[in-house]
């Protein structure tokens, strides 16, 4: 193929940084949590659209390790939203064949929330239609640090030899160890940053930074970004032959 080689397939794994809820609410003269509630409704629409666009894995950034710095009202509101979301959506997600997983450090999350997360993972574990991964108290550097700690423990216990540590070894310790790397990472709301999301995993991902605020993001726009991915060429550092 020539240098204009094009991919014939869409992204199998799409990761989304859902940004802009606060601004969306402020534009309407409403509190920031109103925007987060509107954002949570969008999640359902995008998850449901995945099979139609051939997306098998969807990973969404719901709460970062840095988000604890927000006001206590906003943090508590988001935690309560996650609990309500899981309780309310569990049956629908299961019926739609969605397997839900959570990534991030659970240690700082409250027990009621982590119990609901465990239950939803168990309820949906046999599903295969869509793999939805929700990142809560997630940070890419934190994930790599936690992974390295466990890897070092295995070395200290003699279960792993330092000479066997390579690019294949470390990802086995990441929260995402059962997931393929993301092919496409989307960030809404006009910010062109990756904000510590899936740092290791996105080494070869395509990025889309779009102006739409997350509560306005639609399945139609998602479909256009997925289609555009199919038009781009990915070489993984190789020269097209
Ligand atoms: C970023 O917008 C959004 C968040 C930190 C929270 C994301 C949460 C949701 C979309 C809703 C809940 C999700 C689930 C899975 C139930 P921002 O607050 O930073 O917006 P801003 O940049 O306009 O202030």
mmCIF file of C-alpha atoms and ligand atoms in Angstrom:
data_model
loop_
_atom_site.group_PDB
_atom_site.id
_atom_site.type_symbol
_atom_site.label_atom_id
_atom_site.label_comp_id
_atom_site.label_asym_id
_atom_site.label_seq_id
_atom_site.Cartn_x
_atom_site.Cartn_y
_atom_site.Cartn_z
ATOM 1 C CA UNK A 1 0.000 0.000 0.000
ATOM 2 C CA UNK A 2 1.136 3.573 -0.601
ATOM 3 C CA UNK A 3 1.594 6.399 1.921
ATOM 4 C CA UNK A 4 -2.108 7.172 1.623
ATOM 5 C CA UNK A 5 -3.069 3.826 3.172
ATOM 6 C CA UNK A 6 -6.352 4.047 5.039
ATOM 7 C CA UNK A 7 -7.808 1.976 7.809
ATOM 8 C CA UNK A 8 -10.868 0.032 6.758
ATOM 9 C CA UNK A 9 -12.074 -0.525 10.293
ATOM 10 C CA UNK A 10 -13.412 1.652 13.068
ATOM 11 C CA UNK A 11 -12.048 1.938 16.602
ATOM 12 C CA UNK A 12 -12.639 -1.136 18.746
ATOM 13 C CA UNK A 13 -11.943 0.765 21.955
ATOM 14 C CA UNK A 14 -12.989 4.404 22.466
ATOM 15 C CA UNK A 15 -12.076 6.312 25.634
ATOM 16 C CA UNK A 16 -13.810 9.572 26.538
ATOM 17 C CA UNK A 17 -12.866 12.464 28.807
ATOM 18 C CA UNK A 18 -16.350 13.816 29.554
ATOM 19 C CA UNK A 19 -15.614 17.497 30.132
ATOM 20 C CA UNK A 20 -17.779 20.611 30.228
ATOM 21 C CA UNK A 21 -20.618 19.711 32.610
ATOM 22 C CA UNK A 22 -19.850 22.663 34.881
ATOM 23 C CA UNK A 23 -19.802 25.212 32.055
ATOM 24 C CA UNK A 24 -22.971 23.750 30.560
ATOM 25 C CA UNK A 25 -24.779 24.294 33.881
ATOM 26 C CA UNK A 26 -23.296 27.776 34.427
ATOM 27 C CA UNK A 27 -24.483 28.833 30.962
ATOM 28 C CA UNK A 28 -27.981 27.976 32.159
ATOM 29 C CA UNK A 29 -27.617 29.742 35.503
ATOM 30 C CA UNK A 30 -27.766 26.420 37.345
ATOM 31 C CA UNK A 31 -25.427 24.764 39.909
ATOM 32 C CA UNK A 32 -22.578 22.605 38.577
ATOM 33 C CA UNK A 33 -24.243 19.410 39.781
ATOM 34 C CA UNK A 34 -27.124 20.062 37.416
ATOM 35 C CA UNK A 35 -24.545 19.704 34.621
ATOM 36 C CA UNK A 36 -23.223 16.443 36.051
ATOM 37 C CA UNK A 37 -26.755 15.022 36.143
ATOM 38 C CA UNK A 38 -27.284 16.035 32.516
ATOM 39 C CA UNK A 39 -23.896 14.443 31.734
ATOM 40 C CA UNK A 40 -24.899 11.159 33.356
ATOM 41 C CA UNK A 41 -27.918 10.953 31.015
ATOM 42 C CA UNK A 42 -25.595 11.237 28.017
ATOM 43 C CA UNK A 43 -23.638 8.205 29.145
ATOM 44 C CA UNK A 44 -26.624 5.939 28.461
ATOM 45 C CA UNK A 45 -27.091 7.287 24.921
ATOM 46 C CA UNK A 46 -23.429 6.792 24.033
ATOM 47 C CA UNK A 47 -23.267 3.281 25.524
ATOM 48 C CA UNK A 48 -26.365 2.277 23.560
ATOM 49 C CA UNK A 49 -24.845 3.599 20.331
ATOM 50 C CA UNK A 50 -21.664 1.497 20.630
ATOM 51 C CA UNK A 51 -22.871 -1.714 18.903
ATOM 52 C CA UNK A 52 -24.170 0.261 15.914
ATOM 53 C CA UNK A 53 -20.728 1.854 15.437
ATOM 54 C CA UNK A 54 -18.765 -1.345 16.037
ATOM 55 C CA UNK A 55 -17.306 -0.081 19.321
ATOM 56 C CA UNK A 56 -16.745 -3.060 21.631
ATOM 57 C CA UNK A 57 -15.022 -1.185 24.458
ATOM 58 C CA UNK A 58 -15.992 2.198 25.869
ATOM 59 C CA UNK A 59 -14.015 3.706 28.739
ATOM 60 C CA UNK A 60 -15.214 6.906 30.409
ATOM 61 C CA UNK A 61 -13.478 9.243 32.850
ATOM 62 C CA UNK A 62 -15.995 9.952 35.603
ATOM 63 C CA UNK A 63 -13.771 11.149 38.471
ATOM 64 C CA UNK A 64 -10.043 11.808 38.526
ATOM 65 C CA UNK A 65 -7.565 11.607 41.391
ATOM 66 C CA UNK A 66 -7.379 15.415 41.075
ATOM 67 C CA UNK A 67 -11.157 15.920 41.333
ATOM 68 C CA UNK A 68 -11.013 15.633 45.156
ATOM 69 C CA UNK A 69 -9.798 19.262 45.068
ATOM 70 C CA UNK A 70 -13.287 20.438 44.058
ATOM 71 C CA UNK A 71 -15.644 21.810 46.715
ATOM 72 C CA UNK A 72 -16.972 19.373 49.262
ATOM 73 C CA UNK A 73 -20.494 19.955 47.912
ATOM 74 C CA UNK A 74 -19.476 19.017 44.373
ATOM 75 C CA UNK A 75 -17.445 15.949 45.439
ATOM 76 C CA UNK A 76 -20.274 14.665 47.668
ATOM 77 C CA UNK A 77 -22.786 15.371 44.891
ATOM 78 C CA UNK A 78 -20.747 13.421 42.357
ATOM 79 C CA UNK A 79 -20.321 10.456 44.727
ATOM 80 C CA UNK A 80 -24.049 10.417 45.366
ATOM 81 C CA UNK A 81 -24.673 10.644 41.605
ATOM 82 C CA UNK A 82 -22.437 7.596 41.016
ATOM 83 C CA UNK A 83 -24.335 5.605 43.673
ATOM 84 C CA UNK A 84 -27.682 6.570 42.199
ATOM 85 C CA UNK A 85 -26.520 5.956 38.641
ATOM 86 C CA UNK A 86 -25.310 2.439 39.447
ATOM 87 C CA UNK A 87 -28.487 1.580 41.354
ATOM 88 C CA UNK A 88 -30.796 3.008 38.701
ATOM 89 C CA UNK A 89 -28.999 1.804 35.561
ATOM 90 C CA UNK A 90 -27.888 -1.677 36.671
ATOM 91 C CA UNK A 91 -30.826 -3.612 35.229
ATOM 92 C CA UNK A 92 -30.928 -1.700 31.945
ATOM 93 C CA UNK A 93 -27.191 -2.090 31.390
ATOM 94 C CA UNK A 94 -27.442 -5.797 32.110
ATOM 95 C CA UNK A 95 -30.407 -6.295 29.786
ATOM 96 C CA UNK A 96 -28.533 -4.509 27.023
ATOM 97 C CA UNK A 97 -25.634 -6.944 27.357
ATOM 98 C CA UNK A 98 -23.211 -4.405 28.778
ATOM 99 C CA UNK A 99 -20.358 -5.663 30.898
ATOM 100 C CA UNK A 100 -19.369 -2.966 33.390
ATOM 101 C CA UNK A 101 -15.947 -2.653 34.969
ATOM 102 C CA UNK A 102 -14.438 0.044 37.151
ATOM 103 C CA UNK A 103 -10.869 1.269 37.159
ATOM 104 C CA UNK A 104 -9.127 3.574 39.624
ATOM 105 C CA UNK A 105 -8.095 3.331 43.263
ATOM 106 C CA UNK A 106 -11.069 2.222 45.357
ATOM 107 C CA UNK A 107 -9.353 2.730 48.698
ATOM 108 C CA UNK A 108 -10.518 6.337 49.060
ATOM 109 C CA UNK A 109 -14.105 5.651 47.947
ATOM 110 C CA UNK A 110 -16.875 5.059 50.456
ATOM 111 C CA UNK A 111 -17.899 1.501 51.234
ATOM 112 C CA UNK A 112 -21.454 1.922 50.003
ATOM 113 C CA UNK A 113 -20.199 2.999 46.598
ATOM 114 C CA UNK A 114 -17.546 0.276 46.292
ATOM 115 C CA UNK A 115 -20.129 -2.364 47.293
ATOM 116 C CA UNK A 116 -22.414 -1.158 44.466
ATOM 117 C CA UNK A 117 -19.463 -1.202 42.044
ATOM 118 C CA UNK A 118 -18.634 -4.801 43.019
ATOM 119 C CA UNK A 119 -22.286 -5.834 42.612
ATOM 120 C CA UNK A 120 -22.597 -4.275 39.168
ATOM 121 C CA UNK A 121 -19.369 -5.920 38.002
ATOM 122 C CA UNK A 122 -20.623 -9.291 39.257
ATOM 123 C CA UNK A 123 -24.123 -8.838 37.787
ATOM 124 C CA UNK A 124 -22.796 -8.043 34.308
ATOM 125 C CA UNK A 125 -19.725 -10.258 34.155
ATOM 126 C CA UNK A 126 -21.159 -12.692 31.578
ATOM 127 C CA UNK A 127 -22.134 -9.934 29.117
ATOM 128 C CA UNK A 128 -20.207 -9.471 25.893
ATOM 129 C CA UNK A 129 -22.086 -6.970 23.710
ATOM 130 C CA UNK A 130 -20.359 -3.830 25.009
ATOM 131 C CA UNK A 131 -17.582 -3.476 27.585
ATOM 132 C CA UNK A 132 -18.126 -0.295 29.574
ATOM 133 C CA UNK A 133 -15.306 0.749 31.884
ATOM 134 C CA UNK A 134 -15.925 3.617 34.287
ATOM 135 C CA UNK A 135 -12.887 5.371 35.773
ATOM 136 C CA UNK A 136 -13.548 6.620 39.304
ATOM 137 C CA UNK A 137 -10.735 8.037 41.451
ATOM 138 C CA UNK A 138 -8.529 7.256 38.490
ATOM 139 C CA UNK A 139 -5.236 8.876 37.499
ATOM 140 C CA UNK A 140 -2.799 7.441 34.969
ATOM 141 C CA UNK A 141 0.284 8.174 37.074
ATOM 142 C CA UNK A 142 -1.391 6.802 40.184
ATOM 143 C CA UNK A 143 -2.289 3.644 38.256
ATOM 144 C CA UNK A 144 1.307 3.171 37.041
ATOM 145 C CA UNK A 145 2.618 3.792 40.591
ATOM 146 C CA UNK A 146 0.182 1.222 42.068
ATOM 147 C CA UNK A 147 1.087 -1.251 39.327
ATOM 148 C CA UNK A 148 4.804 -0.759 39.964
ATOM 149 C CA UNK A 149 4.295 -1.326 43.674
ATOM 150 C CA UNK A 150 2.633 -4.687 43.014
ATOM 151 C CA UNK A 151 5.281 -5.603 40.454
ATOM 152 C CA UNK A 152 8.030 -4.748 42.991
ATOM 153 C CA UNK A 153 6.273 -6.947 45.566
ATOM 154 C CA UNK A 154 6.340 -9.856 43.108
ATOM 155 C CA UNK A 155 10.061 -9.284 42.538
ATOM 156 C CA UNK A 156 10.697 -9.071 46.292
ATOM 157 C CA UNK A 157 8.789 -12.353 46.817
ATOM 158 C CA UNK A 158 10.757 -14.051 44.047
ATOM 159 C CA UNK A 159 7.706 -14.488 41.798
ATOM 160 C CA UNK A 160 9.181 -12.281 39.071
ATOM 161 C CA UNK A 161 12.738 -11.733 37.936
ATOM 162 C CA UNK A 162 13.867 -8.129 37.174
ATOM 163 C CA UNK A 163 15.320 -9.370 33.876
ATOM 164 C CA UNK A 164 11.827 -10.503 32.807
ATOM 165 C CA UNK A 165 10.337 -7.008 33.191
ATOM 166 C CA UNK A 166 9.531 -5.506 29.797
ATOM 167 C CA UNK A 167 6.744 -3.648 27.958
ATOM 168 C CA UNK A 168 4.539 -6.733 28.153
ATOM 169 C CA UNK A 169 4.966 -7.167 31.893
ATOM 170 C CA UNK A 170 3.962 -3.805 33.332
ATOM 171 C CA UNK A 171 0.505 -3.585 31.666
ATOM 172 C CA UNK A 172 -0.429 -6.883 33.330
ATOM 173 C CA UNK A 173 -0.380 -4.960 36.613
ATOM 174 C CA UNK A 174 -2.454 -2.019 35.381
ATOM 175 C CA UNK A 175 -6.163 -1.670 36.277
ATOM 176 C CA UNK A 176 -6.888 -2.114 32.567
ATOM 177 C CA UNK A 177 -5.025 -5.429 32.230
ATOM 178 C CA UNK A 178 -8.007 -7.186 30.644
ATOM 179 C CA UNK A 179 -8.756 -4.402 28.133
ATOM 180 C CA UNK A 180 -7.195 -3.688 24.742
ATOM 181 C CA UNK A 181 -5.484 -0.297 24.409
ATOM 182 C CA UNK A 182 -7.797 2.536 23.314
ATOM 183 C CA UNK A 183 -7.749 3.273 19.584
ATOM 184 C CA UNK A 184 -9.470 6.631 19.886
ATOM 185 C CA UNK A 185 -9.562 9.098 22.792
ATOM 186 C CA UNK A 186 -12.196 11.854 22.681
ATOM 187 C CA UNK A 187 -12.212 14.925 24.915
ATOM 188 C CA UNK A 188 -15.187 17.244 24.897
ATOM 189 C CA UNK A 189 -15.431 20.954 25.787
ATOM 190 C CA UNK A 190 -12.534 22.424 23.829
ATOM 191 C CA UNK A 191 -9.654 21.552 26.164
ATOM 192 C CA UNK A 192 -6.710 19.921 24.368
ATOM 193 C CA UNK A 193 -5.223 18.006 27.316
ATOM 194 C CA UNK A 194 -5.264 14.373 28.336
ATOM 195 C CA UNK A 195 -5.299 15.139 32.069
ATOM 196 C CA UNK A 196 -3.649 11.959 33.302
ATOM 197 C CA UNK A 197 -6.109 9.621 31.534
ATOM 198 C CA UNK A 198 -4.876 6.195 30.353
ATOM 199 C CA UNK A 199 -1.296 7.468 29.958
ATOM 200 C CA UNK A 200 0.369 4.148 29.290
ATOM 201 C CA UNK A 201 -2.508 2.704 27.285
ATOM 202 C CA UNK A 202 -2.944 5.645 24.880
ATOM 203 C CA UNK A 203 0.606 5.649 23.515
ATOM 204 C CA UNK A 204 -0.665 5.005 19.964
ATOM 205 C CA UNK A 205 -4.239 6.273 20.232
ATOM 206 C CA UNK A 206 -5.767 8.861 17.923
ATOM 207 C CA UNK A 207 -7.106 11.945 19.703
ATOM 208 C CA UNK A 208 -10.186 14.041 19.015
ATOM 209 C CA UNK A 209 -10.574 17.301 20.928
ATOM 210 C CA UNK A 210 -14.006 18.700 20.202
ATOM 211 C CA UNK A 211 -15.757 21.876 21.360
ATOM 212 C CA UNK A 212 -19.089 20.289 22.333
ATOM 213 C CA UNK A 213 -19.773 20.326 26.082
ATOM 214 C CA UNK A 214 -20.352 16.788 27.388
ATOM 215 C CA UNK A 215 -24.107 17.188 28.147
ATOM 216 C CA UNK A 216 -24.591 18.211 24.481
ATOM 217 C CA UNK A 217 -22.583 15.312 23.054
ATOM 218 C CA UNK A 218 -24.867 13.086 20.987
ATOM 219 C CA UNK A 219 -24.787 9.603 19.478
ATOM 220 C CA UNK A 220 -24.729 11.286 16.037
ATOM 221 C CA UNK A 221 -21.548 13.215 16.874
ATOM 222 C CA UNK A 222 -20.026 10.082 18.378
ATOM 223 C CA UNK A 223 -20.786 8.287 15.099
ATOM 224 C CA UNK A 224 -19.079 11.030 13.066
ATOM 225 C CA UNK A 225 -15.908 10.809 15.170
ATOM 226 C CA UNK A 226 -15.877 7.032 14.883
ATOM 227 C CA UNK A 227 -16.292 7.308 11.099
ATOM 228 C CA UNK A 228 -13.482 9.896 10.890
ATOM 229 C CA UNK A 229 -11.166 7.542 12.741
ATOM 230 C CA UNK A 230 -11.722 5.031 9.959
ATOM 231 C CA UNK A 231 -10.400 7.560 7.417
ATOM 232 C CA UNK A 232 -7.131 8.204 9.202
ATOM 233 C CA UNK A 233 -3.971 6.209 8.872
ATOM 234 C CA UNK A 234 -2.197 4.727 11.854
ATOM 235 C CA UNK A 235 1.356 3.556 11.351
ATOM 236 C CA UNK A 236 2.575 2.760 14.885
ATOM 237 C CA UNK A 237 5.908 4.375 13.967
ATOM 238 C CA UNK A 238 6.388 2.318 10.816
ATOM 239 C CA UNK A 239 6.915 3.682 7.305
ATOM 240 C CA UNK A 240 4.051 2.667 4.999
ATOM 241 C CA UNK A 241 5.266 0.068 2.522
HETATM 242 C C1 LIG B 1 -16.024 17.228 33.901
HETATM 243 O O1 LIG B 1 -16.785 18.379 33.719
HETATM 244 C C2 LIG B 1 -16.838 16.164 34.420
HETATM 245 C C3 LIG B 1 -16.627 15.504 35.585
HETATM 246 C C4 LIG B 1 -15.505 15.753 36.487
HETATM 247 C C5 LIG B 1 -17.556 14.459 36.035
HETATM 248 C C6 LIG B 1 -17.983 13.493 34.979
HETATM 249 C C7 LIG B 1 -19.249 12.904 35.394
HETATM 250 C C8 LIG B 1 -20.305 12.693 34.599
HETATM 251 C C9 LIG B 1 -20.342 12.924 33.135
HETATM 252 C C10 LIG B 1 -21.571 12.240 35.124
HETATM 253 C C11 LIG B 1 -21.600 10.960 35.811
HETATM 254 C C12 LIG B 1 -21.009 9.809 35.123
HETATM 255 C C13 LIG B 1 -21.432 8.571 35.372
HETATM 256 C C14 LIG B 1 -20.712 7.391 34.875
HETATM 257 C C15 LIG B 1 -22.648 8.350 36.156
HETATM 258 P P1 LIG B 1 -16.369 19.643 34.523
HETATM 259 O O2 LIG B 1 -17.111 19.650 35.806
HETATM 260 O O3 LIG B 1 -14.882 19.690 34.672
HETATM 261 O O4 LIG B 1 -16.864 20.800 33.602
HETATM 262 P P2 LIG B 1 -16.199 22.230 33.446
HETATM 263 O O5 LIG B 1 -14.829 22.010 32.856
HETATM 264 O O6 LIG B 1 -17.120 22.925 32.507
HETATM 265 O O7 LIG B 1 -16.150 22.855 34.796
#
